[in-house]
Short mmCIF file of C-alpha atoms and ligand atoms in Angstrom, two decimals:
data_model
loop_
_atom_site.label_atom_id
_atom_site.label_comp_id
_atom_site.label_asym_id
_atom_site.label_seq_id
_atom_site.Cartn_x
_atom_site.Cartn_y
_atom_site.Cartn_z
CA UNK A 188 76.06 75.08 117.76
CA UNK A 189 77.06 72.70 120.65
CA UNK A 190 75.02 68.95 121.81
CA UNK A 191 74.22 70.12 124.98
CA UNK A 192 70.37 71.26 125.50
CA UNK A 193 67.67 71.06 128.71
CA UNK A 194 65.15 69.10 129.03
CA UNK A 195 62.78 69.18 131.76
CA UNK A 196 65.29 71.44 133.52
CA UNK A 197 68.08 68.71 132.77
CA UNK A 198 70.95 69.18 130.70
CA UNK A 199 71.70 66.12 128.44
CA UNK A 200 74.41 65.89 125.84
CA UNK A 201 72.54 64.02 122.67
CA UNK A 202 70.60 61.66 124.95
CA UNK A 203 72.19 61.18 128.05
CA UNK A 204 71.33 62.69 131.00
CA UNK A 205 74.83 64.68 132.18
CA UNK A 206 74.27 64.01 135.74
CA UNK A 207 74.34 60.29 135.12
CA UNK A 208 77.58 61.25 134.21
CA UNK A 209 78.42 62.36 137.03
CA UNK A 210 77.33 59.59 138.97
CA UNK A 211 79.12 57.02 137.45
CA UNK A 212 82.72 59.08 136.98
CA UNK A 213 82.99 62.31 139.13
CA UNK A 214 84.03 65.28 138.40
CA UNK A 215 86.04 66.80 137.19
CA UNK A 216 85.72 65.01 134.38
CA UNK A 217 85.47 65.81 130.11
CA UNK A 218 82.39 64.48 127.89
CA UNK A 219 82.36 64.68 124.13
CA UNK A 220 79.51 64.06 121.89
CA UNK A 221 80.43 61.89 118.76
CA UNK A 222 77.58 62.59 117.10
CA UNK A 223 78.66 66.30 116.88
CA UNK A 224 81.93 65.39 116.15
CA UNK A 225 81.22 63.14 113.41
CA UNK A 226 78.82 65.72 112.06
CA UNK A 227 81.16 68.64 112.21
CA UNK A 228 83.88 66.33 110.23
CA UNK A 229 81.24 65.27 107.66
CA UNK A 230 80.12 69.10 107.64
CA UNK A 231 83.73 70.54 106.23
CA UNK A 232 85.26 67.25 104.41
CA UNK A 233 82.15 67.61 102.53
CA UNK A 234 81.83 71.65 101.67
CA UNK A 235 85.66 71.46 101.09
CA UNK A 236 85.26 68.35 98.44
CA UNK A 237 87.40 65.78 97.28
CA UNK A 238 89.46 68.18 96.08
CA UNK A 239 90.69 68.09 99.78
CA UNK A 240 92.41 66.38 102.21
CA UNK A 241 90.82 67.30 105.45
CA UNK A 242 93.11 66.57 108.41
CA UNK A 243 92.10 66.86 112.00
CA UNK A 244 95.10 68.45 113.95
CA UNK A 245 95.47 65.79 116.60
CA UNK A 246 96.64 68.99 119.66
CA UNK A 247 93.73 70.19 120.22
CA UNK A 248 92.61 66.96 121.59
CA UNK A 249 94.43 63.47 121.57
CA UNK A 250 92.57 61.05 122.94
CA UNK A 251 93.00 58.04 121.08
CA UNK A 252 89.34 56.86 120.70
CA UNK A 253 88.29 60.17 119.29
CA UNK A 254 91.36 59.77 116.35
CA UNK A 255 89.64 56.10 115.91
CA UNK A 256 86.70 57.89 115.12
CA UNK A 257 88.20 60.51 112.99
CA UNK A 258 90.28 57.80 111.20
CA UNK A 259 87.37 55.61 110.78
CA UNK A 260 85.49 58.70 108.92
CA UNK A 261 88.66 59.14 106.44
CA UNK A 262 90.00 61.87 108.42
CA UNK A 263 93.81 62.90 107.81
CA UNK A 264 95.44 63.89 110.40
CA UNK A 265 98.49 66.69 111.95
CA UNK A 266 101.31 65.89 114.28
CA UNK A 267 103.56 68.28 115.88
CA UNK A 268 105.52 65.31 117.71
CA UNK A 269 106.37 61.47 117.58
CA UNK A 270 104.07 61.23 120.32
CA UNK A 271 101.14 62.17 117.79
CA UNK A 272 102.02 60.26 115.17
CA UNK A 273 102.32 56.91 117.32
CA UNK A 274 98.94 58.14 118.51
CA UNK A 275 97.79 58.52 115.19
CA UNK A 276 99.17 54.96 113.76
CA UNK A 277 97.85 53.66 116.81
CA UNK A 278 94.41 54.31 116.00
CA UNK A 279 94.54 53.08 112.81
CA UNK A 280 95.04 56.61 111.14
CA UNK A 281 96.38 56.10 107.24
CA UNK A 282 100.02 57.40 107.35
CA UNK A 283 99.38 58.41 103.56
CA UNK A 284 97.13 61.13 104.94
CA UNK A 285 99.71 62.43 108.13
CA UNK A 286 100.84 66.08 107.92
CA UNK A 287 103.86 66.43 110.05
CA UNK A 288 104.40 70.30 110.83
CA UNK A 289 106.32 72.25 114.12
CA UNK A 290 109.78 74.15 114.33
CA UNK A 291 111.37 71.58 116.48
CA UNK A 292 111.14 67.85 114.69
CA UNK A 293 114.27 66.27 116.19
CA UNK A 294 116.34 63.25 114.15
CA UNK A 295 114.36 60.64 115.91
CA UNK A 296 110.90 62.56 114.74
CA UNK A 297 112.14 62.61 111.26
CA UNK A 298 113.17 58.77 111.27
CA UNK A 299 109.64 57.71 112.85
CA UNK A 300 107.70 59.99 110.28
CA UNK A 301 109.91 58.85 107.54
CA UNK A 302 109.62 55.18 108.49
CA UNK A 303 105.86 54.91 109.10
CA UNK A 304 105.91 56.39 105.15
CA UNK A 305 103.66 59.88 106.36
CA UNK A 306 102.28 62.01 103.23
CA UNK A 307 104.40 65.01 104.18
CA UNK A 308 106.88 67.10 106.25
CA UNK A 309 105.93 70.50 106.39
CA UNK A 310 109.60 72.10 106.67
CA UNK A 311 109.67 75.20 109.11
CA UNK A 312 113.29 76.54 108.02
CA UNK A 313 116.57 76.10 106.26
CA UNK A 314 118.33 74.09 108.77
CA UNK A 315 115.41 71.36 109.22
CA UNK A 316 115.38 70.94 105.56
CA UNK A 317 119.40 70.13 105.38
CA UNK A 318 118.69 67.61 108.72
CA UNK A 319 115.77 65.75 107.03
CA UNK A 320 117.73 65.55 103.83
CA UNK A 321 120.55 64.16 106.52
CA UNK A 322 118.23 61.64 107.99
CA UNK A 323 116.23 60.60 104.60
CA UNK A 324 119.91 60.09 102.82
CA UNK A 325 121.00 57.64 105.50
CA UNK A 326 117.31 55.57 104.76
CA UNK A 327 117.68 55.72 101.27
CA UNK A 328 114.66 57.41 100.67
CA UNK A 329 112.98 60.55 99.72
CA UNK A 330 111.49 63.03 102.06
CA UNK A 331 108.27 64.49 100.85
CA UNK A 332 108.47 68.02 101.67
CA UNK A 333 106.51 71.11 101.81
CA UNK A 334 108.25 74.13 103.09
CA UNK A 335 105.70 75.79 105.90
CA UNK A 336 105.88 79.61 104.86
CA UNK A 337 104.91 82.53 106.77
CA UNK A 338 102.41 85.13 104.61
CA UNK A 339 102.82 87.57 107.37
CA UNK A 340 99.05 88.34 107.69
CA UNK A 341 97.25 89.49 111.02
CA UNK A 342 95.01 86.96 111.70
CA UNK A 343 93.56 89.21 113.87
CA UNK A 344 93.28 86.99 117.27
CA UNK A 345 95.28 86.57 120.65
CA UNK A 346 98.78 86.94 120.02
CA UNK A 347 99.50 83.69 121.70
CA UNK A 348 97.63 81.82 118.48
CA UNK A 349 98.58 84.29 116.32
CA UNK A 350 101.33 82.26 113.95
CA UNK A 351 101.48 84.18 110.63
CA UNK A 352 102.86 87.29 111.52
CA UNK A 353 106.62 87.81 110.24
CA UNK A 354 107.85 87.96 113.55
CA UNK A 355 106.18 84.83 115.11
CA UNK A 356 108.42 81.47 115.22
CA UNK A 357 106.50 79.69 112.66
CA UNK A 358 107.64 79.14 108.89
CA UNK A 359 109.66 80.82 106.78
CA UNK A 360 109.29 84.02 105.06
CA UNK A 361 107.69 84.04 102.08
CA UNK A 362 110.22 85.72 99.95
CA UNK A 363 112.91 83.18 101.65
CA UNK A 364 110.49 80.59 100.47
CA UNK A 365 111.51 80.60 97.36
CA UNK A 366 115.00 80.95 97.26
CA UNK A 367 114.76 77.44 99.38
CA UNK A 368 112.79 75.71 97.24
CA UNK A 369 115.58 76.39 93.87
CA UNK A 370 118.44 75.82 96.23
CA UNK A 371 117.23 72.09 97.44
CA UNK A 372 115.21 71.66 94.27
CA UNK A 373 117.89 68.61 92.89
CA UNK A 374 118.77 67.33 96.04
CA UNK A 375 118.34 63.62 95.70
CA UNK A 376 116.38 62.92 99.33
CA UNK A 377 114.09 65.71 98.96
CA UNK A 378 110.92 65.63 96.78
CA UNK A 379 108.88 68.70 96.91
CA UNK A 380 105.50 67.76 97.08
CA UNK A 381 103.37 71.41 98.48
CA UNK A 382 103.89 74.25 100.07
CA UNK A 383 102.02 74.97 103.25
CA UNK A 384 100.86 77.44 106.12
CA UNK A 385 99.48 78.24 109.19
CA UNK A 386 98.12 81.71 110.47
CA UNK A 387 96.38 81.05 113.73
CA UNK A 388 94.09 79.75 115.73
CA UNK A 389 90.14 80.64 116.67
CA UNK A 390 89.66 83.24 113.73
CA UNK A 391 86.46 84.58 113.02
CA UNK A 392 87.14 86.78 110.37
CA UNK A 393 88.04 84.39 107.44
CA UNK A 394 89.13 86.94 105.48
CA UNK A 395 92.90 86.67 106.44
CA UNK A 396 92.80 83.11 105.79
CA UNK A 397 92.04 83.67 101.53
CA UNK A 398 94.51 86.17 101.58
CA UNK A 399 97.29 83.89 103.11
CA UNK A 400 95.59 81.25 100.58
CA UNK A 401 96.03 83.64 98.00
CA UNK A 402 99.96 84.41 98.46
CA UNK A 403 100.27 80.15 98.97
CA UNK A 404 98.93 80.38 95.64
CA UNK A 405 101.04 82.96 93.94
CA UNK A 406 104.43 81.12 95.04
CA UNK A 407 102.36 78.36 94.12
CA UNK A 408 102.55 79.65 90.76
CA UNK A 409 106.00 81.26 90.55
CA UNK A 410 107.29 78.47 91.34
CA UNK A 411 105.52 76.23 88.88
CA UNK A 412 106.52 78.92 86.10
CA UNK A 413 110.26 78.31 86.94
CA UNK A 414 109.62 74.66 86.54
CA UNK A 415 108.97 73.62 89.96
CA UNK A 416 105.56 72.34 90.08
CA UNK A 417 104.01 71.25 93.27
CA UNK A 418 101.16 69.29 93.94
CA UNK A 419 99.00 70.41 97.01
CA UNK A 420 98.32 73.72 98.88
CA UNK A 421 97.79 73.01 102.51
CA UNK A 422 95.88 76.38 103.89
CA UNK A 423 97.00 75.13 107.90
CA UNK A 424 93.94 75.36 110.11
CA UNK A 425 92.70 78.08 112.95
CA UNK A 426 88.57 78.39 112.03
CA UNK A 427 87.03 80.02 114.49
CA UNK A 428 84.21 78.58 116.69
CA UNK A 429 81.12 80.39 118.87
CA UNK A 430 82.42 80.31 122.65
CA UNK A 431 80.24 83.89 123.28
CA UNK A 432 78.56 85.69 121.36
CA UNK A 433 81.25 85.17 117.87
CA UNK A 434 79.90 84.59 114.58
CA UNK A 435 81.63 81.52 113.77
CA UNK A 436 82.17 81.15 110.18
CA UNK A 437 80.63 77.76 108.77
CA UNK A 438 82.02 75.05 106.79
CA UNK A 439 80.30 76.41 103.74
CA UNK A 440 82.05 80.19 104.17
CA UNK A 441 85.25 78.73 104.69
CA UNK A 442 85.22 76.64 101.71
CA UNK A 443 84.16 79.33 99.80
CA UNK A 444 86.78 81.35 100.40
CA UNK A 445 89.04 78.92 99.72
CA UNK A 446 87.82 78.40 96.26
CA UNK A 447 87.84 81.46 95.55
CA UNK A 448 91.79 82.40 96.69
CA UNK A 449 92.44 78.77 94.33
CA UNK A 450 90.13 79.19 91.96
CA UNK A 451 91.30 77.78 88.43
CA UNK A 452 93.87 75.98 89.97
CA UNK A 453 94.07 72.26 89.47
CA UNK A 454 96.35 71.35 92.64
CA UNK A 455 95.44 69.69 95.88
CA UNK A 456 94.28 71.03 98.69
CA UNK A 457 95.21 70.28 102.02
CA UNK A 458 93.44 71.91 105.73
CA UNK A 459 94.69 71.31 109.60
CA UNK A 460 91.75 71.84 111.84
CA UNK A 461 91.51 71.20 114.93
CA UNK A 462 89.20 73.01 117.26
CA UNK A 463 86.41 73.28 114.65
CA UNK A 464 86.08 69.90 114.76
CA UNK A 465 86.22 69.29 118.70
CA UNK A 466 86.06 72.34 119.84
CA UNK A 467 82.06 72.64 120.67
CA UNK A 468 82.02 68.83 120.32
CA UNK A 469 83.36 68.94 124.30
CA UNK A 470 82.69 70.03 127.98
CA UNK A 471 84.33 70.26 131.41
CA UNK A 472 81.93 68.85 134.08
CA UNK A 473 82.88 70.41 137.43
CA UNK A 474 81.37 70.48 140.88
CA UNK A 475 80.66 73.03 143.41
CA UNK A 476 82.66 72.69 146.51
CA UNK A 477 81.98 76.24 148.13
CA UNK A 478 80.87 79.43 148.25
CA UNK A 479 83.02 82.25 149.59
CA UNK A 480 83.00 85.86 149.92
CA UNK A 481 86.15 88.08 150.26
CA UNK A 482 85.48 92.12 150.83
CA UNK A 483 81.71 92.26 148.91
CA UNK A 484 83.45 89.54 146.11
CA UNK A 485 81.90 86.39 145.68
CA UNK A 486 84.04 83.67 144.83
CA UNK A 487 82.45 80.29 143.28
CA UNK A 488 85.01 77.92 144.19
CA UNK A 489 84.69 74.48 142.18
CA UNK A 490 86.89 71.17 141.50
CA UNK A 491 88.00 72.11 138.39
CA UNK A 492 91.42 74.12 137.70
CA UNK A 493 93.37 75.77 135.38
CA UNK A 494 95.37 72.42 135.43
CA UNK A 495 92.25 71.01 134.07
CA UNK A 496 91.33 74.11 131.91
CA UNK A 497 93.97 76.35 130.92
CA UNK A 498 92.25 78.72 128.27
CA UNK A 499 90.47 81.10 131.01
CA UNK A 500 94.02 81.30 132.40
CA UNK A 501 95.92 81.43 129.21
CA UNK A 502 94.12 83.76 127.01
CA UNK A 503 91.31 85.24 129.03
CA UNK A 504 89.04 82.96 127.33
CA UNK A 505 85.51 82.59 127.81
CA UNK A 506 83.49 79.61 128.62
CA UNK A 507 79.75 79.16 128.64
CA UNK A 508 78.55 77.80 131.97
CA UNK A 509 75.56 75.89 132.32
CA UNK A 510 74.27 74.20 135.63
CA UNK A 511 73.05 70.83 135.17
CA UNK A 512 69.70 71.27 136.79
CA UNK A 513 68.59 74.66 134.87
CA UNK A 514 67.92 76.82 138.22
CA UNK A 515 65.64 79.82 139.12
CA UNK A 516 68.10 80.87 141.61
CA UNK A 517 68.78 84.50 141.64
CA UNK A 518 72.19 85.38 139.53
CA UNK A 519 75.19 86.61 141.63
CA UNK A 520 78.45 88.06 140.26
CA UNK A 521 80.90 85.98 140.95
CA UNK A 522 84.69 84.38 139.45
CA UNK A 523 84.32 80.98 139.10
CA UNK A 524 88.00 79.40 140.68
CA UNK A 525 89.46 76.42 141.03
CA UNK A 526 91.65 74.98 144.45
CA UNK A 527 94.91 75.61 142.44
CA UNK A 528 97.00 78.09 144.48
CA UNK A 529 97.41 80.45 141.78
CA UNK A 530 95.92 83.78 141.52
CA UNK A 531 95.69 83.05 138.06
CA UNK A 532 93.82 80.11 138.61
CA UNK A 533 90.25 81.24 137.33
CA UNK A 534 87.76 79.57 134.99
CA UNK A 535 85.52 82.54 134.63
CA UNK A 536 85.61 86.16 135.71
CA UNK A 537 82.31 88.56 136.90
CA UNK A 538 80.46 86.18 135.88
CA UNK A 539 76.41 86.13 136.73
CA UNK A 540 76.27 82.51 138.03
CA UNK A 541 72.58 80.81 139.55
CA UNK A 542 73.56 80.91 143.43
CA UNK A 543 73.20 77.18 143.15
CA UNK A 544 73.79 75.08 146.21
CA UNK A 545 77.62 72.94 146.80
CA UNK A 546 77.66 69.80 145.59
CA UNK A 547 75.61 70.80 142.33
CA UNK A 548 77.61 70.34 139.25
CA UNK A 549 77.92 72.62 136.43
CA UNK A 550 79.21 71.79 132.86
CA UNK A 551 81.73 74.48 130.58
CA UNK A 552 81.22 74.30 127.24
CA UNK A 553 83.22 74.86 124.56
CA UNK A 554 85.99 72.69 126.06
CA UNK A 555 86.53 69.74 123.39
CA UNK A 556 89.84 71.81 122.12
CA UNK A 557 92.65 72.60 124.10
CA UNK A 558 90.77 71.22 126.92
CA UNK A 559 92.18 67.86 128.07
CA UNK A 560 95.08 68.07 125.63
CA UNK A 561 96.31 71.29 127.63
CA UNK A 562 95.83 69.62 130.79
CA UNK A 563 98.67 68.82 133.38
CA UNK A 564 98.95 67.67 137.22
CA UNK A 565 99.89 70.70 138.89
CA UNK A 566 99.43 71.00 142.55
CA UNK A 567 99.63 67.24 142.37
CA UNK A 568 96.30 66.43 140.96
CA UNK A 569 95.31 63.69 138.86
CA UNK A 570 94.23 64.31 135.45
CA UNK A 571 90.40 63.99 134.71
CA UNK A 572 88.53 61.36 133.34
CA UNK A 573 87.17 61.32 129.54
CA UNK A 574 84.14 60.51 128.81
CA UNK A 575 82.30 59.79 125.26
CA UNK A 576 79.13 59.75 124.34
CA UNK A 577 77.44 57.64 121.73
CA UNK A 578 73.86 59.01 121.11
CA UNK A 579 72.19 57.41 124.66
CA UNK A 580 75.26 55.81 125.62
CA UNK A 581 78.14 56.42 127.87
CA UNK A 582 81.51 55.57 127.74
CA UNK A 583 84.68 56.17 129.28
CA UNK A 584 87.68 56.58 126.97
CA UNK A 585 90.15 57.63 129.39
CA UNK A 586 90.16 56.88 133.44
CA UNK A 587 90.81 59.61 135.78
CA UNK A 588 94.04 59.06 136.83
CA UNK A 589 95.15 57.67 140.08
CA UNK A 590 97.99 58.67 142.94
CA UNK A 591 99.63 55.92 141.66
CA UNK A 592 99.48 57.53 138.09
CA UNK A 593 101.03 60.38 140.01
CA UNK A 594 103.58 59.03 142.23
CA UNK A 595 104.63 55.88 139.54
CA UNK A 596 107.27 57.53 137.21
CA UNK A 597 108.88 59.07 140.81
CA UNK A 598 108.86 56.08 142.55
CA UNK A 599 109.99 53.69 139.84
CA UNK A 600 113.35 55.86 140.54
CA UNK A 601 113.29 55.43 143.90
CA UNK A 602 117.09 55.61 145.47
CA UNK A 603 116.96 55.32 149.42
C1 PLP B 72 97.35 74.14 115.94
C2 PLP B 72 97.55 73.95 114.49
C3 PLP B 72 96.45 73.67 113.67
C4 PLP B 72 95.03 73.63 114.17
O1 PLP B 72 94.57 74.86 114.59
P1 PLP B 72 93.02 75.01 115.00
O2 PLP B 72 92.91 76.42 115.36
O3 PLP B 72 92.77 74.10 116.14
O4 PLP B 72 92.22 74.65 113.80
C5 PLP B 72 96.69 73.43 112.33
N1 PLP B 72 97.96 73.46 111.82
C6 PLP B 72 99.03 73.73 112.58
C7 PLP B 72 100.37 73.74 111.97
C8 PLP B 72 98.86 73.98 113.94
O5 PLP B 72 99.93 74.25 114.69
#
């Protein structure tokens, strides 16, 4: 389910200790376990077969040394920006396995993803189409295209991650789908290579997921019987993982429904995911700075933030807690909140929490996705540190940033 376990009252991640952690970095601070990210790739590239091109989508968490990893593994990867795909090439990613998808690719996007030679554009409407036709003429070259459509199906999540719904941003209709894909058909820059999409984000249900499958499929084969025949199906991303008490599908359920929405069909395959992979791979080590109580409410206040942890703020979401010396301390009710000067600036809500002393530290699982990569320095304050962890060993993959970090991009426009 997740690496980290107690033993003799001390949490560890695989082997190491967490509070050595601590020691040597501070908090707040992110640890991942490579071990149960490497498993978790291993886990789906294998159920889902060769058959499959299993991309990790690089926003749920970008840190370079973890795409080494994933790259290393034969991971393919999604961008939604330049900035990923430099990432990406950076760490030695295979540009023959880079999915480029988002509503907003601007020329310069286009140019880099055409230039480093990517596998595919996944096309999010009419007008992008015409401007990568635009920018792929002027090269000389071909675009390899999918179109991104939108099977309008309730994922049945928050409605923030909710992308599949016909009136969300993302894609194009399915029945406009079509029409695009005869009018460019003969245009000389384009080469239709899929057709692709992307329902949401953290579902549990997979059942909305073959369905959408299932109408990629049928355009699949309309298309093919009007003599337009494609050559992968990418099924997006959006598996679900256990934060509470969900019953996360496994790699072997989502596979399966994937064969059976394509069964009989000898095409390609193609999956985005992002926070199945990192998701429980991940934590946010935080520290207790003080205790409060305001009219009967306690109030756990730590050095953590929603800058450093948006989800709780974002969607409500729930994180598991778990202090890093296990504690017999009574349980209070509490919200867990950070020093941002936001209201909205909780990490947990009511929560039963061990009335464990300041300066104890306490690690929130289930923060590998959309964890770091949603992080910013509001209220001025530095991002946190990454940490990795290789079985017994400990490394950092990204420093906690400094003032200097901070102040830099300000002061290198200084004007008296
Ligand atoms: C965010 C995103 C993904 C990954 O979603 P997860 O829920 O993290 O698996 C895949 N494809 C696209 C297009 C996305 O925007």
């Amino acid at each position: 389910m997740h690496p980290f376990h107690y033993r003799a009252g001390q949490l560890y991640v695989d082997d190491c200790l967490v509070s050595e952690i601590v020691e040597r970095y501070g908090t707040p601070c992110y640890v991942y376990s490579e071990l149960y990210l490497r498993e978790r790739y291993h886990a789906f590239a294998h159920a889902l077969g060769e058959q499959t091109l299993t991309c990790y989508a690089v926003k749920a968490n970008s840190n370079l040394h973890l795409l080494r990893r994933l790259a290393q593994w034969g991971a393919g990867f999604d961008i939604v920006s330049a900035g990923e795909l430099a990432r990406v090439l950076r760490a030695g990613g295979d540009p023959k396995k880079i999915v480029f998808s988002g509503v907003g690719k601007s020329r310069d996007e286009i140019h880099a993803a055409l230039d480093a030679g990517i596998f595919c554009l996944n096309v999010e409407s009419a007008a992008e189409l015409e401007r990568i036709a635009e920018v792929a003429t002027k090269m000389g070259l071909r675009a390899p295209v999918a179109l991104r459509v939108n099977p309008d199906v309730d994922p049945g999540t928050h409605k923030y991650i909710a992308t599949g719904l016909k009136e969300s941003k993302f894609g194009i209709p399915i029945a406009a789908a079509e029409a695009l894909y005869r009018r460019a058909a003969e245009w000389p820059s384009i080469a239709f290579i899929g057709v692709a999409a992307h329902i949401g984000s953290q579902l549990i249900d997979l059942q909305p997921l073959g369905a959408a499958a299932r109408r990629l499929r049928d355009l699949y084969e309309r298309l093919r019987d009007s003599g337009i025949t494609l050559r992968h199906i990418d099924c997006g991303g959006g598996v679900g993982i256990r934060y509470h008490e969900e019953n996360a599908p496994s790699p072997a359920d989502y596979a399966a429904v994937l064969d059976t929405a394509l069964a009989g069909l000898q095409v390609r395959r193609v999956v985005e995911l992002g926070r199945s992979l990192v998701g429980n791979a991940g934590a946010l080590l935080t520290t207790v700075e003080y205790w409060k109580k305001n009219e009967g409410k306690h109030f756990c206040v730590v050095d953590a933030a929603m800058n450093d942890l948006l989800r709780p703020s974002l969607y409500g979401a729930w994180h598991e807690f778990l202090p890093l010396r296990q504690s017999d301390a009574p349980l209070r009710d509490c919200d867990i909140v950070g020093p941002v000067c936001e209201s909205g600036d909780f990490l947990a809500k009511n929560r039963p929490l061990p009335a464990i002393a300041a300066g104890e530290s306490l690690a929130i699982l289930g923060a590998g996705a959309y964890g770091f990569a949603m992080s910013s320095q509001y209220n001025s304050r530095p991002r946190a540190a990454e940490i990795l962890v290789q079985g017994a060993e400990i490394r950092c993959i990204r420093r906690r940033e400094t003032l200097a970090d901070l102040l830099g991009p300000e002061e290198d426009c200084l004007v008296d």
